[in-house]
């Protein structure tokens, strides 16, 4: 015959084991919850950094290709032969770099090379709500020809935005001499 125990309650040992197992489970769940809450701002910061990077890239891409680029468009002579064939009277290219201008006076893409600042609008005013963010810009000539275009007629633009938690968001664009 099989006899079943018909006890009314738990023994002290069973109760202690239940408390220990439940405590471990609650601690594990609380640890996961704390980790998720601690990093819940990361996507928000990434979105803000991406918005800043896009804004800077849009501002840069709207500018002339080089300081000597004619207003309204046209190319400058880089020695590649591309521009000379189109318009022999165009001026020669100026080297990459800022001509000593303030940010509000930037008028070509290479003026932005080496920019390192807190997010500002195109007039140079700090943007509210972006404390702890930082923007860096590099404008370079690619190491070699880019998609069949001579490197001298291409500028590579990299905008990198650092978030307050030291995550970097970068955008890269290429601009041609035209």
PDB file of N, CA and C in Angstrom, residues 59-69 71 94-99 101 103 105-113 139 155 157 175:
ATOM      1  N   UNK A  59      24.598  71.047 -43.537  1.00  0.00           N
ATOM      2  CA  UNK A  59      25.190  72.391 -43.613  1.00  0.00           C
ATOM      3  C   UNK A  59      26.456  72.378 -44.462  1.00  0.00           C
ATOM      4  N   UNK A  60      27.303  71.384 -44.269  1.00  0.00           N
ATOM      5  CA  UNK A  60      28.574  71.316 -44.998  1.00  0.00           C
ATOM      6  C   UNK A  60      28.335  71.058 -46.483  1.00  0.00           C
ATOM      7  N   UNK A  61      27.476  70.099 -46.792  1.00  0.00           N
ATOM      8  CA  UNK A  61      27.230  69.724 -48.189  1.00  0.00           C
ATOM      9  C   UNK A  61      26.651  70.897 -48.993  1.00  0.00           C
ATOM     10  N   UNK A  62      25.930  71.794 -48.352  1.00  0.00           N
ATOM     11  CA  UNK A  62      25.358  72.963 -49.055  1.00  0.00           C
ATOM     12  C   UNK A  62      26.416  73.967 -49.504  1.00  0.00           C
ATOM     13  N   UNK A  63      27.604  73.893 -48.921  1.00  0.00           N
ATOM     14  CA  UNK A  63      28.643  74.882 -49.217  1.00  0.00           C
ATOM     15  C   UNK A  63      29.333  74.597 -50.554  1.00  0.00           C
ATOM     16  N   UNK A  64      30.103  75.578 -51.021  1.00  0.00           N
ATOM     17  CA  UNK A  64      30.903  75.391 -52.241  1.00  0.00           C
ATOM     18  C   UNK A  64      31.962  74.319 -51.976  1.00  0.00           C
ATOM     19  N   UNK A  65      32.463  73.706 -53.055  1.00  0.00           N
ATOM     20  CA  UNK A  65      33.442  72.632 -52.931  1.00  0.00           C
ATOM     21  C   UNK A  65      34.766  73.153 -52.394  1.00  0.00           C
ATOM     22  N   UNK A  66      35.193  74.312 -52.829  1.00  0.00           N
ATOM     23  CA  UNK A  66      36.476  74.874 -52.446  1.00  0.00           C
ATOM     24  C   UNK A  66      36.347  76.392 -52.386  1.00  0.00           C
ATOM     25  N   UNK A  67      37.273  77.011 -51.702  1.00  0.00           N
ATOM     26  CA  UNK A  67      37.249  78.468 -51.549  1.00  0.00           C
ATOM     27  C   UNK A  67      37.238  79.181 -52.900  1.00  0.00           C
ATOM     28  N   UNK A  68      37.889  78.607 -53.901  1.00  0.00           N
ATOM     29  CA  UNK A  68      37.951  79.242 -55.221  1.00  0.00           C
ATOM     30  C   UNK A  68      36.845  78.803 -56.169  1.00  0.00           C
ATOM     31  N   UNK A  69      35.938  77.943 -55.715  1.00  0.00           N
ATOM     32  CA  UNK A  69      34.823  77.529 -56.557  1.00  0.00           C
ATOM     33  C   UNK A  69      33.966  78.748 -56.874  1.00  0.00           C
ATOM     34  N   UNK A  71      30.910  81.191 -57.406  1.00  0.00           N
ATOM     35  CA  UNK A  71      29.558  81.214 -56.840  1.00  0.00           C
ATOM     36  C   UNK A  71      28.583  80.767 -57.912  1.00  0.00           C
ATOM     37  N   UNK A  94      42.276  75.864 -54.031  1.00  0.00           N
ATOM     38  CA  UNK A  94      42.938  76.323 -52.809  1.00  0.00           C
ATOM     39  C   UNK A  94      43.137  75.104 -51.911  1.00  0.00           C
ATOM     40  N   UNK A  95      44.169  75.091 -51.066  1.00  0.00           N
ATOM     41  CA  UNK A  95      44.382  73.927 -50.200  1.00  0.00           C
ATOM     42  C   UNK A  95      43.256  73.760 -49.181  1.00  0.00           C
ATOM     43  N   UNK A  96      43.099  72.516 -48.705  1.00  0.00           N
ATOM     44  CA  UNK A  96      42.089  72.238 -47.685  1.00  0.00           C
ATOM     45  C   UNK A  96      42.456  72.982 -46.417  1.00  0.00           C
ATOM     46  N   UNK A  97      41.472  73.644 -45.831  1.00  0.00           N
ATOM     47  CA  UNK A  97      41.683  74.326 -44.559  1.00  0.00           C
ATOM     48  C   UNK A  97      40.878  75.604 -44.463  1.00  0.00           C
ATOM     49  N   UNK A  98      40.718  76.051 -43.258  1.00  0.00           N
ATOM     50  CA  UNK A  98      39.982  77.274 -42.968  1.00  0.00           C
ATOM     51  C   UNK A  98      40.874  78.466 -43.291  1.00  0.00           C
ATOM     52  N   UNK A  99      40.291  79.463 -43.895  1.00  0.00           N
ATOM     53  CA  UNK A  99      41.046  80.668 -44.247  1.00  0.00           C
ATOM     54  C   UNK A  99      41.063  81.669 -43.096  1.00  0.00           C
ATOM     55  N   UNK A 101      38.574  82.108 -40.901  1.00  0.00           N
ATOM     56  CA  UNK A 101      37.234  82.647 -40.704  1.00  0.00           C
ATOM     57  C   UNK A 101      36.604  82.127 -39.420  1.00  0.00           C
ATOM     58  N   UNK A 103      33.237  80.582 -37.663  1.00  0.00           N
ATOM     59  CA  UNK A 103      32.310  79.554 -38.169  1.00  0.00           C
ATOM     60  C   UNK A 103      31.154  80.151 -38.962  1.00  0.00           C
ATOM     61  N   UNK A 105      31.158  82.427 -40.950  1.00  0.00           N
ATOM     62  CA  UNK A 105      31.615  82.861 -42.271  1.00  0.00           C
ATOM     63  C   UNK A 105      32.118  81.720 -43.145  1.00  0.00           C
ATOM     64  N   UNK A 106      31.973  80.467 -42.686  1.00  0.00           N
ATOM     65  CA  UNK A 106      32.416  79.344 -43.505  1.00  0.00           C
ATOM     66  C   UNK A 106      31.623  79.363 -44.807  1.00  0.00           C
ATOM     67  N   UNK A 107      32.338  79.292 -45.924  1.00  0.00           N
ATOM     68  CA  UNK A 107      31.666  79.365 -47.218  1.00  0.00           C
ATOM     69  C   UNK A 107      32.031  78.226 -48.163  1.00  0.00           C
ATOM     70  N   UNK A 108      32.853  77.302 -47.699  1.00  0.00           N
ATOM     71  CA  UNK A 108      33.174  76.130 -48.505  1.00  0.00           C
ATOM     72  C   UNK A 108      33.422  74.948 -47.570  1.00  0.00           C
ATOM     73  N   UNK A 109      33.372  73.734 -48.133  1.00  0.00           N
ATOM     74  CA  UNK A 109      33.399  72.549 -47.272  1.00  0.00           C
ATOM     75  C   UNK A 109      34.705  72.389 -46.523  1.00  0.00           C
ATOM     76  N   UNK A 110      35.813  72.810 -47.115  1.00  0.00           N
ATOM     77  CA  UNK A 110      37.081  72.580 -46.413  1.00  0.00           C
ATOM     78  C   UNK A 110      37.295  73.515 -45.233  1.00  0.00           C
ATOM     79  N   UNK A 111      36.477  74.558 -45.090  1.00  0.00           N
ATOM     80  CA  UNK A 111      36.552  75.411 -43.896  1.00  0.00           C
ATOM     81  C   UNK A 111      36.231  74.617 -42.634  1.00  0.00           C
ATOM     82  N   UNK A 112      35.445  73.563 -42.772  1.00  0.00           N
ATOM     83  CA  UNK A 112      35.002  72.763 -41.629  1.00  0.00           C
ATOM     84  C   UNK A 112      36.067  71.777 -41.151  1.00  0.00           C
ATOM     85  N   UNK A 113      37.126  71.579 -41.940  1.00  0.00           N
ATOM     86  CA  UNK A 113      38.158  70.619 -41.554  1.00  0.00           C
ATOM     87  C   UNK A 113      38.767  71.006 -40.214  1.00  0.00           C
ATOM     88  N   UNK A 139      37.714  66.948 -43.207  1.00  0.00           N
ATOM     89  CA  UNK A 139      37.550  67.044 -44.656  1.00  0.00           C
ATOM     90  C   UNK A 139      38.904  66.693 -45.255  1.00  0.00           C
ATOM     91  N   UNK A 155      36.313  65.244 -52.169  1.00  0.00           N
ATOM     92  CA  UNK A 155      36.540  65.536 -50.749  1.00  0.00           C
ATOM     93  C   UNK A 155      35.715  64.548 -49.943  1.00  0.00           C
ATOM     94  N   UNK A 157      34.142  63.824 -46.394  1.00  0.00           N
ATOM     95  CA  UNK A 157      33.695  64.578 -45.220  1.00  0.00           C
ATOM     96  C   UNK A 157      33.233  63.576 -44.170  1.00  0.00           C
ATOM     97  N   UNK A 175      32.077  64.560 -51.648  1.00  0.00           N
ATOM     98  CA  UNK A 175      31.642  65.707 -52.456  1.00  0.00           C
ATOM     99  C   UNK A 175      32.615  65.843 -53.624  1.00  0.00           C
TER     100      UNK A 175
END
